[in-house]
Coordinates of C-alpha atoms in Angstrom, one line a residue:
X168 CA 81.6 10.5 -82.2
X169 CA 85.1 8.4 -82.4
X170 CA 88.2 10.0 -82.7
X171 CA 91.2 7.3 -82.8
X172 CA 91.5 3.1 -82.5
X173 CA 95.2 1.9 -82.2
X174 CA 95.2 -1.7 -82.1
X175 CA 98.7 -2.8 -80.0
X176 CA 99.9 -5.6 -79.1
X177 CA 98.6 -7.1 -75.4
X178 CA 101.6 -7.2 -73.7
X179 CA 102.3 -3.9 -72.8
X180 CA 99.8 -2.6 -70.7
X181 CA 97.1 -0.6 -72.7
X182 CA 97.5 3.3 -71.0
X183 CA 93.6 5.6 -70.8
X184 CA 94.4 9.0 -73.5
X185 CA 91.9 10.7 -71.4
X186 CA 91.3 11.3 -67.8
X187 CA 89.4 7.5 -66.4
X188 CA 85.9 7.4 -65.2
X189 CA 84.6 3.9 -64.1
X190 CA 85.0 1.4 -65.8
X191 CA 82.4 -1.2 -67.7
X192 CA 83.8 -4.4 -68.9
X193 CA 81.9 -5.9 -72.0
X194 CA 82.1 -10.1 -72.9
X195 CA 82.5 -10.3 -76.8
X196 CA 81.1 -14.4 -78.1
X197 CA 82.8 -17.0 -76.4
X198 CA 82.5 -20.2 -77.3
X199 CA 78.7 -21.0 -79.6
X200 CA 78.2 -17.6 -77.3
X201 CA 76.3 -15.1 -79.8
X202 CA 76.6 -12.0 -77.8
X203 CA 77.6 -9.2 -75.9
X204 CA 77.6 -9.4 -72.6
X205 CA 76.0 -7.5 -71.0
X206 CA 73.9 -6.0 -73.5
X207 CA 74.5 -2.3 -72.9
X208 CA 75.7 0.1 -70.3
X209 CA 74.6 3.1 -69.7
X210 CA 77.3 5.7 -68.7
X211 CA 79.1 8.5 -67.7
X212 CA 81.6 11.2 -69.8
X213 CA 85.0 9.4 -68.7
X214 CA 84.1 6.3 -68.4
X215 CA 85.4 3.3 -70.7
X216 CA 83.6 0.7 -72.0
X217 CA 86.0 -2.3 -72.1
X218 CA 85.1 -5.0 -74.0
X219 CA 86.8 -8.2 -74.1
X220 CA 87.0 -10.4 -77.9
X221 CA 86.7 -14.5 -76.8
X222 CA 85.8 -17.1 -79.9
X223 CA 85.1 -16.8 -82.5
X224 CA 85.4 -14.0 -84.9
X225 CA 83.4 -10.6 -83.8
X226 CA 83.6 -6.9 -84.4
X227 CA 82.9 -4.7 -82.5
X228 CA 81.5 -2.5 -85.3
X229 CA 79.0 0.7 -85.4
X230 CA 75.9 1.1 -86.5
X231 CA 72.2 3.2 -85.9
X232 CA 68.6 2.5 -84.3
X233 CA 67.0 2.2 -87.3
X234 CA 69.6 -0.4 -89.7
X235 CA 71.4 -1.7 -86.7
X236 CA 73.6 -4.4 -88.9
X237 CA 74.7 -2.0 -90.9
X238 CA 77.9 0.3 -91.0
X239 CA 77.0 4.0 -89.9
X240 CA 79.8 6.3 -92.4
X241 CA 82.6 7.4 -90.2
X242 CA 81.7 4.9 -87.4
X243 CA 84.4 3.0 -85.7
X244 CA 84.8 -0.6 -86.3
X245 CA 86.9 -2.8 -84.4
X246 CA 87.8 -5.5 -87.3
X247 CA 87.4 -8.9 -86.9
X248 CA 89.3 -9.9 -83.8
X249 CA 89.4 -14.6 -84.4
X250 CA 90.5 -15.6 -81.4
X251 CA 91.1 -20.0 -81.4
X252 CA 89.3 -22.5 -79.6
X253 CA 91.8 -23.2 -77.2
X254 CA 92.8 -20.2 -75.9
X255 CA 91.6 -19.5 -72.5
X256 CA 93.5 -16.2 -71.1
X257 CA 95.5 -13.2 -72.3
X258 CA 92.3 -12.6 -75.1
X259 CA 92.4 -10.0 -77.0
X260 CA 90.2 -6.2 -75.6
X261 CA 89.5 -2.7 -76.9
X262 CA 88.8 0.4 -75.7
X263 CA 86.2 3.2 -75.9
X264 CA 86.1 6.2 -74.4
X265 CA 82.9 7.9 -73.8
X266 CA 82.8 11.7 -74.3
X267 CA 79.1 12.6 -73.1
X268 CA 75.4 10.7 -73.3
X269 CA 74.9 10.2 -76.8
X270 CA 73.4 6.5 -77.4
X271 CA 76.2 4.5 -79.2
X272 CA 74.4 1.5 -81.0
X273 CA 77.1 -1.6 -82.1
X274 CA 76.8 -4.6 -83.5
X275 CA 79.0 -8.3 -84.8
X276 CA 79.0 -7.3 -88.9
X277 CA 79.8 -11.7 -88.6
X278 CA 77.5 -12.8 -91.0
X279 CA 74.2 -13.3 -89.8
X280 CA 75.7 -12.8 -86.1
X281 CA 73.7 -9.5 -86.3
X282 CA 70.8 -11.1 -87.5
X283 CA 70.3 -13.6 -84.8
X284 CA 70.6 -10.7 -81.9
X285 CA 74.9 -10.0 -81.3
X286 CA 74.4 -6.3 -80.3
X287 CA 75.2 -4.4 -77.6
X288 CA 74.7 0.3 -76.7
X289 CA 75.1 2.8 -75.0
X290 CA 73.2 4.6 -73.4
X291 CA 69.8 3.2 -75.1
X292 CA 67.8 5.4 -72.7
X293 CA 63.9 2.7 -73.4
X294 CA 65.5 1.7 -77.0
X295 CA 67.4 -1.1 -76.7
X296 CA 64.0 -3.6 -77.2
X297 CA 63.6 -1.9 -79.9
X298 CA 67.0 -1.3 -81.2
X299 CA 67.7 -6.1 -81.3
X300 CA 64.1 -6.4 -82.5
X301 CA 65.1 -4.3 -84.6
X302 CA 68.6 -6.6 -85.9
X303 CA 66.4 -9.9 -85.3
X304 CA 63.3 -8.2 -87.8
X305 CA 66.7 -7.4 -90.3
X306 CA 65.9 -9.7 -93.5
X307 CA 68.4 -13.0 -93.4
X308 CA 71.3 -12.8 -94.9
X309 CA 71.6 -9.3 -95.7
X310 CA 75.3 -7.3 -96.1
X311 CA 76.5 -7.1 -93.0
X312 CA 77.9 -4.0 -94.5
X313 CA 76.9 -0.6 -96.6
X314 CA 77.8 -0.6 -99.8
X315 CA 77.2 0.7 -103.0
X316 CA 78.5 -1.4 -106.1
X317 CA 77.8 1.6 -108.7
X318 CA 81.5 3.3 -110.4
X319 CA 82.3 6.0 -112.7
X320 CA 83.3 3.4 -115.5
X321 CA 82.2 3.5 -118.8
X322 CA 82.4 1.2 -121.9
X323 CA 81.2 2.1 -125.6
X324 CA 78.3 -0.1 -126.9
X325 CA 79.1 -2.1 -129.9
X326 CA 78.9 -0.1 -133.3
X327 CA 75.9 -0.7 -133.8
X328 CA 73.9 -2.0 -131.3
X329 CA 70.6 0.5 -131.0
X330 CA 70.3 2.9 -128.3
X331 CA 70.4 1.7 -124.7
X332 CA 67.8 3.9 -123.1
X333 CA 67.9 4.1 -119.0
X334 CA 64.6 2.2 -117.4
X335 CA 64.2 1.9 -113.5
X336 CA 62.5 -0.2 -111.6
X337 CA 61.1 -1.3 -108.2
X338 CA 61.5 -5.4 -108.1
X339 CA 62.1 -7.0 -104.3
X340 CA 64.7 -8.9 -102.9
X341 CA 64.0 -10.7 -99.9
X342 CA 61.3 -9.1 -98.5
X343 CA 62.8 -5.9 -99.2
X344 CA 61.8 -3.4 -101.6
X345 CA 64.2 -2.2 -104.4
X346 CA 64.6 0.8 -107.2
X347 CA 67.4 0.1 -109.6
X348 CA 68.0 2.1 -113.0
X349 CA 69.6 0.0 -115.0
X350 CA 70.5 0.0 -119.3
X351 CA 67.7 -2.1 -122.2
X352 CA 67.7 -1.5 -125.8
X353 CA 63.8 -0.4 -126.4
X354 CA 61.8 -2.9 -126.9
X355 CA 64.1 -5.5 -124.8
X356 CA 61.6 -7.9 -123.0
X357 CA 61.4 -7.2 -119.7
X358 CA 63.8 -8.5 -117.7
X359 CA 63.2 -11.8 -115.3
X360 CA 62.7 -11.5 -111.9
X361 CA 65.2 -14.2 -110.4
X362 CA 65.8 -15.6 -106.8
X363 CA 68.8 -13.8 -105.1
X364 CA 72.0 -16.1 -105.2
X365 CA 74.9 -15.4 -103.1
X366 CA 78.0 -16.1 -104.7
X367 CA 81.5 -17.6 -102.4
X368 CA 84.6 -15.3 -103.5
X369 CA 88.1 -17.1 -102.1
X370 CA 90.2 -14.8 -101.2
X371 CA 93.9 -15.8 -100.9
X372 CA 93.3 -19.5 -101.4
X373 CA 95.9 -21.6 -101.0
X374 CA 98.0 -19.2 -100.6
X375 CA 97.9 -17.4 -103.8
X376 CA 97.7 -13.7 -105.0
X377 CA 93.9 -14.2 -106.5
X378 CA 89.9 -13.5 -106.3
X379 CA 87.7 -16.8 -107.5
X380 CA 86.8 -16.9 -109.6
X381 CA 88.1 -13.7 -110.4
X382 CA 84.8 -12.4 -111.8
X383 CA 81.1 -12.9 -112.2
X384 CA 78.0 -11.7 -113.5
X385 CA 75.4 -10.9 -110.8
X386 CA 71.9 -9.4 -110.7
X387 CA 70.0 -7.3 -108.0
X388 CA 69.3 -8.1 -105.2
X389 CA 72.5 -11.0 -104.8
X390 CA 75.3 -10.9 -102.6
X391 CA 79.0 -11.6 -103.2
X392 CA 81.1 -13.2 -99.4
X393 CA 84.1 -12.6 -99.7
X394 CA 85.9 -16.0 -97.2
X395 CA 89.8 -14.8 -96.3
X396 CA 91.6 -17.6 -96.4
X397 CA 94.7 -17.3 -95.7
X398 CA 97.3 -15.3 -94.9
X399 CA 96.1 -10.6 -95.4
X400 CA 94.0 -9.5 -97.6
X401 CA 90.8 -7.3 -99.1
X402 CA 88.5 -7.1 -101.0
X403 CA 88.3 -2.9 -102.2
X404 CA 86.3 -1.7 -104.4
X405 CA 87.8 0.5 -106.9
X406 CA 87.4 1.5 -110.6
X407 CA 88.7 0.2 -113.9
X408 CA 90.5 4.0 -114.6
X409 CA 92.4 2.7 -111.3
X410 CA 92.9 -0.1 -110.4
X411 CA 95.0 -0.3 -107.5
X412 CA 93.3 2.9 -106.0
X413 CA 90.6 3.2 -103.0
X414 CA 86.8 4.6 -105.4
X415 CA 87.5 7.4 -103.5
X416 CA 90.3 8.4 -104.7
X417 CA 89.5 8.4 -107.7
X418 CA 85.5 9.0 -107.7
X419 CA 84.7 12.4 -109.3
X420 CA 81.4 11.6 -107.8
X421 CA 82.2 11.7 -104.4
X422 CA 81.3 7.9 -104.4
X423 CA 83.2 5.9 -101.6
X424 CA 83.3 2.6 -102.9
X425 CA 83.0 -0.7 -99.8
X426 CA 86.4 -2.0 -97.7
X427 CA 86.4 -4.8 -96.3
X428 CA 89.7 -3.5 -94.4
X429 CA 92.2 -6.1 -94.2
X430 CA 91.3 -9.4 -93.0
X431 CA 93.8 -11.9 -90.7
X432 CA 92.8 -15.8 -91.4
X433 CA 94.4 -17.0 -88.2
X434 CA 94.8 -20.9 -87.8
X435 CA 91.9 -22.8 -85.8
X436 CA 90.2 -19.7 -85.8
X437 CA 86.5 -19.2 -88.0
X438 CA 87.2 -17.7 -91.2
X439 CA 86.7 -14.1 -91.9
X440 CA 84.4 -13.3 -94.2
X441 CA 82.8 -9.9 -95.7
X442 CA 79.5 -9.4 -97.5
X443 CA 78.8 -6.9 -100.4
X444 CA 74.9 -6.8 -101.7
X445 CA 74.6 -6.3 -105.6
X446 CA 71.9 -3.4 -106.1
X447 CA 72.0 -2.9 -109.7
X448 CA 74.2 -4.6 -112.7
X449 CA 77.0 -2.4 -112.9
X450 CA 80.1 -3.1 -113.6
X451 CA 81.7 -3.5 -109.6
X452 CA 85.9 -3.7 -109.4
X453 CA 87.5 -5.5 -106.8
X454 CA 91.2 -5.0 -105.6
X455 CA 93.3 -6.2 -102.6
X456 CA 94.9 -3.2 -101.3
X457 CA 98.6 -5.0 -99.1
X458 CA 101.4 -4.2 -100.0
X459 CA 103.5 -5.3 -97.8
X460 CA 106.2 -7.2 -98.4
X461 CA 104.9 -6.2 -102.3
X462 CA 101.3 -4.2 -103.8
X463 CA 99.3 -7.8 -104.1
X464 CA 97.2 -4.9 -106.8
X465 CA 100.2 -5.0 -108.7
X466 CA 100.7 -9.1 -108.7
X467 CA 96.9 -9.0 -109.9
X468 CA 94.7 -9.5 -106.9
X469 CA 91.8 -7.8 -108.9
X470 CA 88.3 -9.5 -109.0
X471 CA 85.4 -8.1 -111.1
X472 CA 81.5 -8.4 -111.1
X473 CA 79.3 -7.5 -114.5
X474 CA 82.3 -7.3 -116.3
X475 CA 81.4 -6.4 -120.0
X476 CA 83.2 -9.4 -122.3
X477 CA 82.9 -8.0 -125.5
X478 CA 83.4 -4.2 -124.7
X479 CA 86.8 -2.3 -123.8
X480 CA 86.7 -3.0 -120.2
X481 CA 86.7 -6.7 -120.3
X482 CA 88.2 -8.3 -116.8
X483 CA 90.9 -8.7 -118.4
X484 CA 92.4 -5.9 -119.4
X485 CA 91.2 -4.5 -115.5
X486 CA 94.3 -6.9 -114.2
X487 CA 96.8 -6.2 -117.0
X488 CA 96.1 -2.5 -116.2
X489 CA 96.0 -3.9 -111.8
X490 CA 99.6 -5.6 -113.2
X491 CA 100.3 -2.6 -115.5
X492 CA 100.5 0.1 -112.9
X493 CA 102.5 -1.2 -110.0
X494 CA 100.4 -1.3 -107.2
X495 CA 99.1 2.4 -105.1
X496 CA 100.5 3.1 -102.6
X497 CA 98.4 2.9 -99.1
X498 CA 95.4 5.2 -98.6
X499 CA 96.2 8.0 -96.3
X500 CA 95.7 7.9 -92.8
X501 CA 92.4 9.6 -92.3
X502 CA 93.2 10.4 -88.8
X503 CA 93.7 13.9 -88.8
X504 CA 97.4 13.3 -87.4
X505 CA 99.0 11.3 -90.5
X506 CA 100.4 9.3 -88.2
X507 CA 100.4 5.5 -87.3
X508 CA 101.8 2.7 -89.9
X509 CA 99.9 1.9 -92.1
X510 CA 96.3 -1.4 -91.2
X511 CA 98.8 -3.7 -93.1
X512 CA 101.6 -3.5 -90.3
X513 CA 102.5 -6.3 -88.7
X514 CA 104.9 -7.7 -86.1
X515 CA 106.8 -10.6 -86.0
X516 CA 106.9 -14.3 -85.2
X517 CA 106.2 -13.6 -81.4
X518 CA 103.6 -12.0 -82.0
X519 CA 102.8 -7.4 -82.3
X520 CA 100.4 -7.3 -84.5
X521 CA 99.1 -4.6 -86.5
X522 CA 98.6 -1.2 -86.1
X523 CA 95.8 0.8 -87.5
X524 CA 93.7 4.4 -87.2
X525 CA 91.7 6.6 -88.6
X526 CA 89.6 9.9 -87.4
X527 CA 85.9 9.0 -86.2
X528 CA 85.1 12.2 -84.4
X529 CA 84.8 12.5 -80.5
X530 CA 85.8 9.7 -78.4
X531 CA 88.4 7.7 -77.9
X532 CA 88.5 3.5 -78.5
X533 CA 92.0 1.3 -78.1
X534 CA 91.3 -1.9 -79.4
X535 CA 94.7 -4.5 -78.2
X536 CA 94.7 -7.1 -79.5
X537 CA 96.7 -10.3 -78.3
X538 CA 99.9 -12.5 -79.1
X539 CA 98.5 -14.7 -82.0
X540 CA 102.1 -16.8 -82.5
X541 CA 101.9 -15.1 -85.9
X542 CA 100.1 -16.3 -87.2
X543 CA 99.5 -12.8 -89.2
X544 CA 102.6 -13.9 -91.9
X545 CA 102.0 -12.8 -95.0

């Protein structure tokens, strides 16, 4: 439904790429406010929606009526737009061009904001109350980004071990039923049910190129919360065979994998976070795709979940492969045109910020971020 996303410095005028209609201003957040104001608009083709980001750190992310708090494939996402407490004017904005009268569903993917009702809609008809109710009724702490944690990496059983059989089990996590498939030795005991756990992963702490901890074990239903502390990093799923490339670029079975996108950590603003729910116990491989001024992955900035430490595909081997790779080039642009810098591009200390483009179908979203006084230094 959307064709183009471009972030430019807020010091420049916002140019409408297509014919202008009516303009609808929507305030995103504010001091102590978890709300889009107004919560929905009725718009005609050619109208513009101007999202004005206020405190503290919110997103404008496309979702769906039935799953309000999960991003949809190929939907738009502004990324996190942190606004410091002392900002009183020059707020960053995002512009969306309405192309038809179909409903557009939006949420904030900051942790638990959607579950507190922070949603928005364009042309919702009579369904906005249902949309918001679905959001509030979703499980507390549910993943703000739908992410599959399966991948194509394989490991070998130790010599002399019995054959592993595949077992399918249905478990209840946070009140929701999930089906999981796992490997089990014949005659082994059934897995013990445990409460789901959230694992906090610090990204770039103390200005280091690290995930901390760098390797963990997690059960089905557990969540990973990546907390981005400094500079501008990502948490991007890859594979053991290709540590510094997104899973979508190396998978032979069409797997996409999760990607937080670039998460600039700004002074005096909420710390950006990204949450993923574990769906099975297969190993998960993660890297930072920042390449400015040099590849963070090639510097060893990688992370794993459920790596088999007793086998060849362990965390140490994964990190060694990343360092030996020299860093893969940035993933190809999805804008269709191939134009525009990488999302890792940042401006100078006078406040010009990153420019990113992504293909989203037949509409236009233009995001303009305010000058942020050099806080995106890599």
